[in-house]
PDB file of N, CA and C in Angstrom:
ATOM      1  N   UNK A  24       0.850  -1.171   0.000  1.00 55.00           N
ATOM      2  CA  UNK A  24      -0.001   0.001  -0.002  1.00 55.00           C
ATOM      3  C   UNK A  24       0.893   1.233   0.002  1.00 55.00           C
ATOM      4  N   UNK A  25       0.644   2.133  -0.927  1.00 60.00           N
ATOM      5  CA  UNK A  25       1.467   3.327  -1.060  1.00 60.00           C
ATOM      6  C   UNK A  25       1.100   4.411  -0.077  1.00 60.00           C
ATOM      7  N   UNK A  26       1.985   5.380   0.002  1.00 63.00           N
ATOM      8  CA  UNK A  26       1.766   6.506   0.906  1.00 63.00           C
ATOM      9  C   UNK A  26       0.517   7.289   0.502  1.00 63.00           C
ATOM     10  N   UNK A  27       0.311   7.439  -0.821  1.00 62.00           N
ATOM     11  CA  UNK A  27      -0.846   8.189  -1.286  1.00 62.00           C
ATOM     12  C   UNK A  27      -2.150   7.543  -0.831  1.00 62.00           C
ATOM     13  N   UNK A  28      -2.244   6.209  -0.958  1.00 61.00           N
ATOM     14  CA  UNK A  28      -3.488   5.542  -0.563  1.00 61.00           C
ATOM     15  C   UNK A  28      -3.689   5.613   0.949  1.00 61.00           C
ATOM     16  N   UNK A  29      -2.615   5.556   1.735  1.00 60.00           N
ATOM     17  CA  UNK A  29      -2.736   5.714   3.186  1.00 60.00           C
ATOM     18  C   UNK A  29      -3.233   7.114   3.533  1.00 60.00           C
ATOM     19  N   UNK A  30      -2.678   8.103   2.854  1.00 57.00           N
ATOM     20  CA  UNK A  30      -3.098   9.487   3.078  1.00 57.00           C
ATOM     21  C   UNK A  30      -4.570   9.666   2.728  1.00 57.00           C
ATOM     22  N   UNK A  31      -4.981   9.120   1.588  1.00 56.00           N
ATOM     23  CA  UNK A  31      -6.370   9.249   1.153  1.00 56.00           C
ATOM     24  C   UNK A  31      -7.326   8.576   2.132  1.00 56.00           C
ATOM     25  N   UNK A  32      -6.934   7.409   2.644  1.00 59.00           N
ATOM     26  CA  UNK A  32      -7.783   6.715   3.609  1.00 59.00           C
ATOM     27  C   UNK A  32      -7.905   7.522   4.894  1.00 59.00           C
ATOM     28  N   UNK A  33      -6.771   8.066   5.377  1.00 56.00           N
ATOM     29  CA  UNK A  33      -6.803   8.888   6.589  1.00 56.00           C
ATOM     30  C   UNK A  33      -7.669  10.127   6.371  1.00 56.00           C
ATOM     31  N   UNK A  34      -7.556  10.734   5.198  1.00 54.00           N
ATOM     32  CA  UNK A  34      -8.347  11.919   4.885  1.00 54.00           C
ATOM     33  C   UNK A  34      -9.841  11.583   4.871  1.00 54.00           C
ATOM     34  N   UNK A  35     -10.182  10.426   4.297  1.00 57.00           N
ATOM     35  CA  UNK A  35     -11.583   9.998   4.236  1.00 57.00           C
ATOM     36  C   UNK A  35     -12.120   9.748   5.656  1.00 57.00           C
ATOM     37  N   UNK A  36     -11.327   9.076   6.491  1.00 52.00           N
ATOM     38  CA  UNK A  36     -11.728   8.817   7.880  1.00 52.00           C
ATOM     39  C   UNK A  36     -11.918  10.124   8.650  1.00 52.00           C
ATOM     40  N   UNK A  37     -11.046  11.089   8.409  1.00 48.00           N
ATOM     41  CA  UNK A  37     -11.150  12.388   9.067  1.00 48.00           C
ATOM     42  C   UNK A  37     -12.445  13.084   8.672  1.00 48.00           C
ATOM     43  N   UNK A  38     -12.830  12.997   7.386  1.00 51.00           N
ATOM     44  CA  UNK A  38     -14.068  13.611   6.918  1.00 51.00           C
ATOM     45  C   UNK A  38     -15.278  12.976   7.591  1.00 51.00           C
ATOM     46  N   UNK A  39     -15.245  11.652   7.765  1.00 51.00           N
ATOM     47  CA  UNK A  39     -16.353  10.953   8.424  1.00 51.00           C
ATOM     48  C   UNK A  39     -16.472  11.421   9.869  1.00 51.00           C
ATOM     49  N   UNK A  40     -15.348  11.540  10.568  1.00 51.00           N
ATOM     50  CA  UNK A  40     -15.351  11.993  11.956  1.00 51.00           C
ATOM     51  C   UNK A  40     -15.868  13.428  12.042  1.00 51.00           C
ATOM     52  N   UNK A  41     -15.436  14.289  11.118  1.00 54.00           N
ATOM     53  CA  UNK A  41     -15.890  15.677  11.128  1.00 54.00           C
ATOM     54  C   UNK A  41     -17.402  15.764  10.912  1.00 54.00           C
ATOM     55  N   UNK A  42     -17.925  14.954   9.980  1.00 62.00           N
ATOM     56  CA  UNK A  42     -19.374  14.932   9.745  1.00 62.00           C
ATOM     57  C   UNK A  42     -20.107  14.449  10.990  1.00 62.00           C
ATOM     58  N   UNK A  43     -19.541  13.423  11.627  1.00 74.00           N
ATOM     59  CA  UNK A  43     -20.148  12.876  12.839  1.00 74.00           C
ATOM     60  C   UNK A  43     -20.153  13.920  13.953  1.00 74.00           C
ATOM     61  N   UNK A  44     -19.025  14.626  14.109  1.00 76.00           N
ATOM     62  CA  UNK A  44     -18.938  15.668  15.139  1.00 76.00           C
ATOM     63  C   UNK A  44     -19.923  16.792  14.868  1.00 76.00           C
ATOM     64  N   UNK A  45     -20.071  17.150  13.585  1.00 82.00           N
ATOM     65  CA  UNK A  45     -21.020  18.201  13.227  1.00 82.00           C
ATOM     66  C   UNK A  45     -22.446  17.778  13.566  1.00 82.00           C
ATOM     67  N   UNK A  46     -22.774  16.523  13.290  1.00 84.00           N
ATOM     68  CA  UNK A  46     -24.107  16.007  13.625  1.00 84.00           C
ATOM     69  C   UNK A  46     -24.328  16.006  15.133  1.00 84.00           C
ATOM     70  N   UNK A  47     -23.317  15.580  15.875  1.00 86.00           N
ATOM     71  CA  UNK A  47     -23.414  15.578  17.332  1.00 86.00           C
ATOM     72  C   UNK A  47     -23.619  16.990  17.865  1.00 86.00           C
ATOM     73  N   UNK A  48     -22.853  17.919  17.296  1.00 89.00           N
ATOM     74  CA  UNK A  48     -22.944  19.298  17.778  1.00 89.00           C
ATOM     75  C   UNK A  48     -24.328  19.897  17.469  1.00 89.00           C
ATOM     76  N   UNK A  49     -24.857  19.602  16.283  1.00 89.00           N
ATOM     77  CA  UNK A  49     -26.205  20.098  15.944  1.00 89.00           C
ATOM     78  C   UNK A  49     -27.255  19.513  16.882  1.00 89.00           C
ATOM     79  N   UNK A  50     -27.152  18.214  17.149  1.00 91.00           N
ATOM     80  CA  UNK A  50     -28.104  17.575  18.058  1.00 91.00           C
ATOM     81  C   UNK A  50     -27.996  18.168  19.455  1.00 91.00           C
ATOM     82  N   UNK A  51     -26.763  18.374  19.912  1.00 93.00           N
ATOM     83  CA  UNK A  51     -26.547  18.965  21.241  1.00 93.00           C
ATOM     84  C   UNK A  51     -27.122  20.385  21.299  1.00 93.00           C
ATOM     85  N   UNK A  52     -26.899  21.176  20.245  1.00 94.00           N
ATOM     86  CA  UNK A  52     -27.441  22.538  20.214  1.00 94.00           C
ATOM     87  C   UNK A  52     -28.963  22.535  20.288  1.00 94.00           C
ATOM     88  N   UNK A  53     -29.571  21.599  19.579  1.00 94.00           N
ATOM     89  CA  UNK A  53     -31.026  21.500  19.578  1.00 94.00           C
ATOM     90  C   UNK A  53     -31.562  21.169  20.973  1.00 94.00           C
ATOM     91  N   UNK A  54     -30.921  20.212  21.618  1.00 95.00           N
ATOM     92  CA  UNK A  54     -31.333  19.814  22.971  1.00 95.00           C
ATOM     93  C   UNK A  54     -31.106  20.960  23.960  1.00 95.00           C
ATOM     94  N   UNK A  55     -29.944  21.627  23.843  1.00 95.00           N
ATOM     95  CA  UNK A  55     -29.661  22.747  24.744  1.00 95.00           C
ATOM     96  C   UNK A  55     -30.700  23.855  24.594  1.00 95.00           C
ATOM     97  N   UNK A  56     -31.072  24.131  23.373  1.00 96.00           N
ATOM     98  CA  UNK A  56     -32.067  25.171  23.126  1.00 96.00           C
ATOM     99  C   UNK A  56     -33.439  24.787  23.689  1.00 96.00           C
ATOM    100  N   UNK A  57     -33.879  23.585  23.333  1.00 97.00           N
ATOM    101  CA  UNK A  57     -35.215  23.133  23.750  1.00 97.00           C
ATOM    102  C   UNK A  57     -35.314  22.969  25.268  1.00 97.00           C
ATOM    103  N   UNK A  58     -34.375  22.220  25.814  1.00 96.00           N
ATOM    104  CA  UNK A  58     -34.434  21.956  27.252  1.00 96.00           C
ATOM    105  C   UNK A  58     -34.080  23.208  28.061  1.00 96.00           C
ATOM    106  N   UNK A  59     -33.195  24.043  27.528  1.00 96.00           N
ATOM    107  CA  UNK A  59     -32.851  25.292  28.209  1.00 96.00           C
ATOM    108  C   UNK A  59     -34.066  26.186  28.371  1.00 96.00           C
ATOM    109  N   UNK A  60     -34.867  26.302  27.322  1.00 97.00           N
ATOM    110  CA  UNK A  60     -36.102  27.090  27.385  1.00 97.00           C
ATOM    111  C   UNK A  60     -37.066  26.490  28.399  1.00 97.00           C
ATOM    112  N   UNK A  61     -37.166  25.158  28.392  1.00 97.00           N
ATOM    113  CA  UNK A  61     -38.062  24.476  29.321  1.00 97.00           C
ATOM    114  C   UNK A  61     -37.638  24.752  30.772  1.00 97.00           C
ATOM    115  N   UNK A  62     -36.341  24.721  31.028  1.00 96.00           N
ATOM    116  CA  UNK A  62     -35.825  24.963  32.376  1.00 96.00           C
ATOM    117  C   UNK A  62     -36.105  26.402  32.808  1.00 96.00           C
ATOM    118  N   UNK A  63     -35.791  27.361  31.933  1.00 97.00           N
ATOM    119  CA  UNK A  63     -36.030  28.773  32.261  1.00 97.00           C
ATOM    120  C   UNK A  63     -37.515  29.029  32.500  1.00 97.00           C
ATOM    121  N   UNK A  64     -38.356  28.502  31.618  1.00 97.00           N
ATOM    122  CA  UNK A  64     -39.805  28.689  31.789  1.00 97.00           C
ATOM    123  C   UNK A  64     -40.291  28.112  33.118  1.00 97.00           C
ATOM    124  N   UNK A  65     -39.795  26.926  33.457  1.00 97.00           N
ATOM    125  CA  UNK A  65     -40.197  26.290  34.719  1.00 97.00           C
ATOM    126  C   UNK A  65     -39.750  27.076  35.934  1.00 97.00           C
ATOM    127  N   UNK A  66     -38.526  27.601  35.878  1.00 97.00           N
ATOM    128  CA  UNK A  66     -38.003  28.370  37.014  1.00 97.00           C
ATOM    129  C   UNK A  66     -38.674  29.737  37.146  1.00 97.00           C
ATOM    130  N   UNK A  67     -39.253  30.230  36.076  1.00 97.00           N
ATOM    131  CA  UNK A  67     -39.926  31.533  36.118  1.00 97.00           C
ATOM    132  C   UNK A  67     -41.376  31.461  36.568  1.00 97.00           C
ATOM    133  N   UNK A  68     -41.903  30.264  36.770  1.00 98.00           N
ATOM    134  CA  UNK A  68     -43.297  30.152  37.228  1.00 98.00           C
ATOM    135  C   UNK A  68     -43.378  30.662  38.672  1.00 98.00           C
ATOM    136  N   UNK A  69     -44.361  31.510  38.954  1.00 98.00           N
ATOM    137  CA  UNK A  69     -44.448  32.136  40.277  1.00 98.00           C
ATOM    138  C   UNK A  69     -45.027  31.243  41.371  1.00 98.00           C
ATOM    139  N   UNK A  70     -45.675  30.144  40.989  1.00 98.00           N
ATOM    140  CA  UNK A  70     -46.302  29.285  41.997  1.00 98.00           C
ATOM    141  C   UNK A  70     -45.957  27.813  41.758  1.00 98.00           C
ATOM    142  N   UNK A  71     -46.079  27.053  42.824  1.00 97.00           N
ATOM    143  CA  UNK A  71     -45.966  25.586  42.726  1.00 97.00           C
ATOM    144  C   UNK A  71     -47.296  25.067  42.183  1.00 97.00           C
ATOM    145  N   UNK A  72     -47.350  23.805  41.821  1.00 94.00           N
ATOM    146  CA  UNK A  72     -48.606  23.229  41.297  1.00 94.00           C
ATOM    147  C   UNK A  72     -49.708  23.209  42.363  1.00 94.00           C
ATOM    148  N   UNK A  73     -49.311  23.359  43.612  1.00 94.00           N
ATOM    149  CA  UNK A  73     -50.304  23.416  44.708  1.00 94.00           C
ATOM    150  C   UNK A  73     -50.945  24.789  44.827  1.00 94.00           C
ATOM    151  N   UNK A  74     -50.374  25.772  44.114  1.00 96.00           N
ATOM    152  CA  UNK A  74     -50.866  27.144  44.200  1.00 96.00           C
ATOM    153  C   UNK A  74     -50.071  28.005  45.166  1.00 96.00           C
ATOM    154  N   UNK A  75     -49.173  27.379  45.911  1.00 98.00           N
ATOM    155  CA  UNK A  75     -48.346  28.120  46.864  1.00 98.00           C
ATOM    156  C   UNK A  75     -47.331  28.975  46.102  1.00 98.00           C
ATOM    157  N   UNK A  76     -47.210  30.253  46.460  1.00 98.00           N
ATOM    158  CA  UNK A  76     -46.197  31.099  45.809  1.00 98.00           C
ATOM    159  C   UNK A  76     -44.792  30.548  46.071  1.00 98.00           C
ATOM    160  N   UNK A  77     -43.951  30.584  45.053  1.00 98.00           N
ATOM    161  CA  UNK A  77     -42.596  30.031  45.179  1.00 98.00           C
ATOM    162  C   UNK A  77     -41.799  30.735  46.268  1.00 98.00           C
ATOM    163  N   UNK A  78     -42.033  32.044  46.462  1.00 97.00           N
ATOM    164  CA  UNK A  78     -41.267  32.771  47.483  1.00 97.00           C
ATOM    165  C   UNK A  78     -41.667  32.389  48.911  1.00 97.00           C
ATOM    166  N   UNK A  79     -42.722  31.606  49.059  1.00 98.00           N
ATOM    167  CA  UNK A  79     -43.135  31.123  50.383  1.00 98.00           C
ATOM    168  C   UNK A  79     -42.545  29.735  50.672  1.00 98.00           C
ATOM    169  N   UNK A  80     -41.971  29.106  49.659  1.00 98.00           N
ATOM    170  CA  UNK A  80     -41.377  27.765  49.830  1.00 98.00           C
ATOM    171  C   UNK A  80     -39.880  27.901  50.098  1.00 98.00           C
ATOM    172  N   UNK A  81     -39.336  26.904  50.821  1.00 98.00           N
ATOM    173  CA  UNK A  81     -37.907  26.913  51.151  1.00 98.00           C
ATOM    174  C   UNK A  81     -37.357  25.492  51.102  1.00 98.00           C
ATOM    175  N   UNK A  82     -36.059  25.391  50.933  1.00 98.00           N
ATOM    176  CA  UNK A  82     -35.376  24.097  50.995  1.00 98.00           C
ATOM    177  C   UNK A  82     -35.877  23.087  49.987  1.00 98.00           C
ATOM    178  N   UNK A  83     -36.059  21.863  50.474  1.00 97.00           N
ATOM    179  CA  UNK A  83     -36.455  20.750  49.601  1.00 97.00           C
ATOM    180  C   UNK A  83     -37.801  20.962  48.935  1.00 97.00           C
ATOM    181  N   UNK A  84     -38.738  21.567  49.656  1.00 97.00           N
ATOM    182  CA  UNK A  84     -40.068  21.808  49.079  1.00 97.00           C
ATOM    183  C   UNK A  84     -39.970  22.732  47.864  1.00 97.00           C
ATOM    184  N   UNK A  85     -39.125  23.754  47.978  1.00 97.00           N
ATOM    185  CA  UNK A  85     -38.954  24.692  46.871  1.00 97.00           C
ATOM    186  C   UNK A  85     -38.267  24.006  45.689  1.00 97.00           C
ATOM    187  N   UNK A  86     -37.227  23.216  45.978  1.00 97.00           N
ATOM    188  CA  UNK A  86     -36.501  22.515  44.909  1.00 97.00           C
ATOM    189  C   UNK A  86     -37.411  21.531  44.175  1.00 97.00           C
ATOM    190  N   UNK A  87     -38.223  20.815  44.912  1.00 98.00           N
ATOM    191  CA  UNK A  87     -39.126  19.845  44.271  1.00 98.00           C
ATOM    192  C   UNK A  87     -40.196  20.562  43.451  1.00 98.00           C
ATOM    193  N   UNK A  88     -40.698  21.674  43.961  1.00 98.00           N
ATOM    194  CA  UNK A  88     -41.692  22.447  43.209  1.00 98.00           C
ATOM    195  C   UNK A  88     -41.070  23.003  41.931  1.00 98.00           C
ATOM    196  N   UNK A  89     -39.813  23.476  42.029  1.00 97.00           N
ATOM    197  CA  UNK A  89     -39.130  23.979  40.834  1.00 97.00           C
ATOM    198  C   UNK A  89     -38.937  22.856  39.810  1.00 97.00           C
ATOM    199  N   UNK A  90     -38.533  21.689  40.291  1.00 98.00           N
ATOM    200  CA  UNK A  90     -38.310  20.559  39.399  1.00 98.00           C
ATOM    201  C   UNK A  90     -39.616  20.151  38.730  1.00 98.00           C
ATOM    202  N   UNK A  91     -40.694  20.151  39.487  1.00 98.00           N
ATOM    203  CA  UNK A  91     -42.008  19.823  38.935  1.00 98.00           C
ATOM    204  C   UNK A  91     -42.431  20.860  37.895  1.00 98.00           C
ATOM    205  N   UNK A  92     -42.178  22.138  38.185  1.00 98.00           N
ATOM    206  CA  UNK A  92     -42.507  23.197  37.225  1.00 98.00           C
ATOM    207  C   UNK A  92     -41.689  23.052  35.937  1.00 98.00           C
ATOM    208  N   UNK A  93     -40.426  22.675  36.054  1.00 98.00           N
ATOM    209  CA  UNK A  93     -39.599  22.429  34.872  1.00 98.00           C
ATOM    210  C   UNK A  93     -40.208  21.286  34.066  1.00 98.00           C
ATOM    211  N   UNK A  94     -40.748  20.303  34.770  1.00 98.00           N
ATOM    212  CA  UNK A  94     -41.371  19.156  34.111  1.00 98.00           C
ATOM    213  C   UNK A  94     -42.757  19.432  33.564  1.00 98.00           C
ATOM    214  N   UNK A  95     -43.225  20.664  33.667  1.00 97.00           N
ATOM    215  CA  UNK A  95     -44.523  21.013  33.111  1.00 97.00           C
ATOM    216  C   UNK A  95     -45.648  21.013  34.132  1.00 97.00           C
ATOM    217  N   UNK A  96     -45.297  20.914  35.391  1.00 97.00           N
ATOM    218  CA  UNK A  96     -46.310  20.895  36.441  1.00 97.00           C
ATOM    219  C   UNK A  96     -46.486  19.489  36.990  1.00 97.00           C
ATOM    220  N   UNK A  97     -47.292  19.374  38.002  1.00 96.00           N
ATOM    221  CA  UNK A  97     -47.485  18.060  38.636  1.00 96.00           C
ATOM    222  C   UNK A  97     -48.185  17.089  37.694  1.00 96.00           C
ATOM    223  N   UNK A  98     -47.977  15.817  37.935  1.00 96.00           N
ATOM    224  CA  UNK A  98     -48.666  14.793  37.134  1.00 96.00           C
ATOM    225  C   UNK A  98     -50.174  14.865  37.343  1.00 96.00           C
ATOM    226  N   UNK A  99     -50.587  15.263  38.543  1.00 94.00           N
ATOM    227  CA  UNK A  99     -52.024  15.370  38.841  1.00 94.00           C
ATOM    228  C   UNK A  99     -52.695  16.459  38.003  1.00 94.00           C
ATOM    229  N   UNK A 100     -51.907  17.457  37.579  1.00 92.00           N
ATOM    230  CA  UNK A 100     -52.474  18.537  36.759  1.00 92.00           C
ATOM    231  C   UNK A 100     -52.160  18.350  35.275  1.00 92.00           C
ATOM    232  N   UNK A 101     -51.624  17.176  34.922  1.00 96.00           N
ATOM    233  CA  UNK A 101     -51.361  16.875  33.519  1.00 96.00           C
ATOM    234  C   UNK A 101     -49.946  17.112  33.049  1.00 96.00           C
ATOM    235  N   UNK A 102     -49.066  17.523  33.951  1.00 97.00           N
ATOM    236  CA  UNK A 102     -47.669  17.747  33.591  1.00 97.00           C
ATOM    237  C   UNK A 102     -46.840  16.480  33.749  1.00 97.00           C
ATOM    238  N   UNK A 103     -45.559  16.638  33.564  1.00 97.00           N
ATOM    239  CA  UNK A 103     -44.651  15.495  33.697  1.00 97.00           C
ATOM    240  C   UNK A 103     -44.081  15.329  35.088  1.00 97.00           C
ATOM    241  N   UNK A 104     -44.327  16.307  35.938  1.00 97.00           N
ATOM    242  CA  UNK A 104     -43.866  16.226  37.320  1.00 97.00           C
ATOM    243  C   UNK A 104     -42.363  16.286  37.478  1.00 97.00           C
ATOM    244  N   UNK A 105     -41.923  15.874  38.640  1.00 98.00           N
ATOM    245  CA  UNK A 105     -40.506  15.881  38.982  1.00 98.00           C
ATOM    246  C   UNK A 105     -39.724  14.983  38.021  1.00 98.00           C
ATOM    247  N   UNK A 106     -40.316  13.860  37.602  1.00 98.00           N
ATOM    248  CA  UNK A 106     -39.644  12.942  36.679  1.00 98.00           C
ATOM    249  C   UNK A 106     -39.221  13.657  35.402  1.00 98.00           C
ATOM    250  N   UNK A 107     -40.155  14.380  34.803  1.00 98.00           N
ATOM    251  CA  UNK A 107     -39.868  15.087  33.551  1.00 98.00           C
ATOM    252  C   UNK A 107     -38.903  16.246  33.790  1.00 98.00           C
ATOM    253  N   UNK A 108     -39.015  16.891  34.941  1.00 97.00           N
ATOM    254  CA  UNK A 108     -38.075  17.963  35.288  1.00 97.00           C
ATOM    255  C   UNK A 108     -36.654  17.449  35.414  1.00 97.00           C
ATOM    256  N   UNK A 109     -36.495  16.304  36.080  1.00 97.00           N
ATOM    257  CA  UNK A 109     -35.167  15.687  36.214  1.00 97.00           C
ATOM    258  C   UNK A 109     -34.631  15.273  34.851  1.00 97.00           C
ATOM    259  N   UNK A 110     -35.502  14.724  34.017  1.00 96.00           N
ATOM    260  CA  UNK A 110     -35.106  14.306  32.671  1.00 96.00           C
ATOM    261  C   UNK A 110     -34.604  15.514  31.865  1.00 96.00           C
ATOM    262  N   UNK A 111     -35.312  16.624  31.972  1.00 96.00           N
ATOM    263  CA  UNK A 111     -34.904  17.841  31.260  1.00 96.00           C
ATOM    264  C   UNK A 111     -33.531  18.313  31.725  1.00 96.00           C
ATOM    265  N   UNK A 112     -33.319  18.319  33.030  1.00 96.00           N
ATOM    266  CA  UNK A 112     -32.030  18.745  33.587  1.00 96.00           C
ATOM    267  C   UNK A 112     -30.907  17.808  33.144  1.00 96.00           C
ATOM    268  N   UNK A 113     -31.171  16.503  33.182  1.00 96.00           N
ATOM    269  CA  UNK A 113     -30.178  15.516  32.784  1.00 96.00           C
ATOM    270  C   UNK A 113     -29.826  15.662  31.298  1.00 96.00           C
ATOM    271  N   UNK A 114     -30.835  15.788  30.450  1.00 96.00           N
ATOM    272  CA  UNK A 114     -30.577  15.925  29.020  1.00 96.00           C
ATOM    273  C   UNK A 114     -29.820  17.216  28.708  1.00 96.00           C
ATOM    274  N   UNK A 115     -30.129  18.281  29.414  1.00 96.00           N
ATOM    275  CA  UNK A 115     -29.417  19.542  29.220  1.00 96.00           C
ATOM    276  C   UNK A 115     -27.941  19.359  29.583  1.00 96.00           C
ATOM    277  N   UNK A 116     -27.688  18.717  30.713  1.00 95.00           N
ATOM    278  CA  UNK A 116     -26.314  18.481  31.159  1.00 95.00           C
ATOM    279  C   UNK A 116     -25.562  17.566  30.191  1.00 95.00           C
ATOM    280  N   UNK A 117     -26.219  16.518  29.716  1.00 94.00           N
ATOM    281  CA  UNK A 117     -25.591  15.610  28.759  1.00 94.00           C
ATOM    282  C   UNK A 117     -25.247  16.325  27.457  1.00 94.00           C
ATOM    283  N   UNK A 118     -26.166  17.122  26.947  1.00 94.00           N
ATOM    284  CA  UNK A 118     -25.936  17.853  25.698  1.00 94.00           C
ATOM    285  C   UNK A 118     -24.790  18.844  25.861  1.00 94.00           C
ATOM    286  N   UNK A 119     -24.732  19.493  27.007  1.00 94.00           N
ATOM    287  CA  UNK A 119     -23.647  20.431  27.276  1.00 94.00           C
ATOM    288  C   UNK A 119     -22.301  19.711  27.311  1.00 94.00           C
ATOM    289  N   UNK A 120     -22.273  18.539  27.900  1.00 94.00           N
ATOM    290  CA  UNK A 120     -21.045  17.732  27.958  1.00 94.00           C
ATOM    291  C   UNK A 120     -20.618  17.302  26.564  1.00 94.00           C
ATOM    292  N   UNK A 121     -21.558  16.833  25.745  1.00 91.00           N
ATOM    293  CA  UNK A 121     -21.238  16.427  24.369  1.00 91.00           C
ATOM    294  C   UNK A 121     -20.662  17.601  23.603  1.00 91.00           C
ATOM    295  N   UNK A 122     -21.269  18.754  23.728  1.00 91.00           N
ATOM    296  CA  UNK A 122     -20.797  19.944  23.012  1.00 91.00           C
ATOM    297  C   UNK A 122     -19.366  20.293  23.424  1.00 91.00           C
ATOM    298  N   UNK A 123     -19.073  20.217  24.715  1.00 91.00           N
ATOM    299  CA  UNK A 123     -17.714  20.506  25.192  1.00 91.00           C
ATOM    300  C   UNK A 123     -16.726  19.466  24.686  1.00 91.00           C
ATOM    301  N   UNK A 124     -17.128  18.196  24.655  1.00 89.00           N
ATOM    302  CA  UNK A 124     -16.230  17.135  24.173  1.00 89.00           C
ATOM    303  C   UNK A 124     -15.931  17.311  22.683  1.00 89.00           C
ATOM    304  N   UNK A 125     -16.936  17.662  21.892  1.00 86.00           N
ATOM    305  CA  UNK A 125     -16.731  17.893  20.462  1.00 86.00           C
ATOM    306  C   UNK A 125     -15.795  19.065  20.266  1.00 86.00           C
ATOM    307  N   UNK A 126     -16.000  20.122  21.039  1.00 84.00           N
ATOM    308  CA  UNK A 126     -15.157  21.305  20.949  1.00 84.00           C
ATOM    309  C   UNK A 126     -13.709  20.970  21.289  1.00 84.00           C
ATOM    310  N   UNK A 127     -13.493  20.199  22.352  1.00 84.00           N
ATOM    311  CA  UNK A 127     -12.144  19.786  22.732  1.00 84.00           C
ATOM    312  C   UNK A 127     -11.511  18.921  21.653  1.00 84.00           C
ATOM    313  N   UNK A 128     -12.300  18.040  21.058  1.00 79.00           N
ATOM    314  CA  UNK A 128     -11.822  17.168  19.994  1.00 79.00           C
ATOM    315  C   UNK A 128     -11.359  17.998  18.804  1.00 79.00           C
ATOM    316  N   UNK A 129     -12.131  19.016  18.451  1.00 72.00           N
ATOM    317  CA  UNK A 129     -11.780  19.892  17.331  1.00 72.00           C
ATOM    318  C   UNK A 129     -10.504  20.662  17.639  1.00 72.00           C
ATOM    319  N   UNK A 130     -10.351  21.151  18.863  1.00 73.00           N
ATOM    320  CA  UNK A 130      -9.147  21.892  19.247  1.00 73.00           C
ATOM    321  C   UNK A 130      -7.907  21.015  19.141  1.00 73.00           C
ATOM    322  N   UNK A 131      -8.046  19.747  19.555  1.00 70.00           N
ATOM    323  CA  UNK A 131      -6.918  18.829  19.481  1.00 70.00           C
ATOM    324  C   UNK A 131      -6.533  18.537  18.045  1.00 70.00           C
ATOM    325  N   UNK A 132      -7.531  18.411  17.154  1.00 64.00           N
ATOM    326  CA  UNK A 132      -7.244  18.158  15.744  1.00 64.00           C
ATOM    327  C   UNK A 132      -6.518  19.329  15.124  1.00 64.00           C
ATOM    328  N   UNK A 133      -6.938  20.534  15.479  1.00 60.00           N
ATOM    329  CA  UNK A 133      -6.332  21.736  14.911  1.00 60.00           C
ATOM    330  C   UNK A 133      -4.890  21.866  15.379  1.00 60.00           C
ATOM    331  N   UNK A 134      -4.641  21.594  16.642  1.00 59.00           N
ATOM    332  CA  UNK A 134      -3.280  21.733  17.175  1.00 59.00           C
ATOM    333  C   UNK A 134      -2.399  20.526  16.853  1.00 59.00           C
ATOM    334  N   UNK A 135      -2.999  19.439  16.376  1.00 57.00           N
ATOM    335  CA  UNK A 135      -2.240  18.243  16.016  1.00 57.00           C
ATOM    336  C   UNK A 135      -1.955  17.330  17.186  1.00 57.00           C
ATOM    337  N   UNK A 136      -2.495  17.623  18.357  1.00 56.00           N
ATOM    338  CA  UNK A 136      -2.292  16.765  19.535  1.00 56.00           C
ATOM    339  C   UNK A 136      -3.265  15.615  19.504  1.00 56.00           C
ATOM    340  N   UNK A 137      -2.927  14.553  20.229  1.00 53.00           N
ATOM    341  CA  UNK A 137      -3.812  13.387  20.325  1.00 53.00           C
ATOM    342  C   UNK A 137      -4.343  13.240  21.710  1.00 53.00           C
TER     343      UNK A 137
END
């Protein structure tokens, strides 16, 4: 196998990785945007699903009410509850991690480090 064919194969593999990274980054951006809005909207709700004003809640009760609001409200009122709120937070964190890993990967390729 000649040097040219080795170079061409490496170049082709690099293009596949770049396309894959671009797809990952687009997916991560989409999740960050969607879930980020959901989180902000949930945290901006003035009351818990019980009707209690958020500024009257403290500690664990406030955190659970916030998580439920992020999830779209309590399950009893038709929302996703704390489960959906936790899922939103987890997906946001995962997407943020993927985006950072892709960015680091790109920086290493540019600098030539492995």
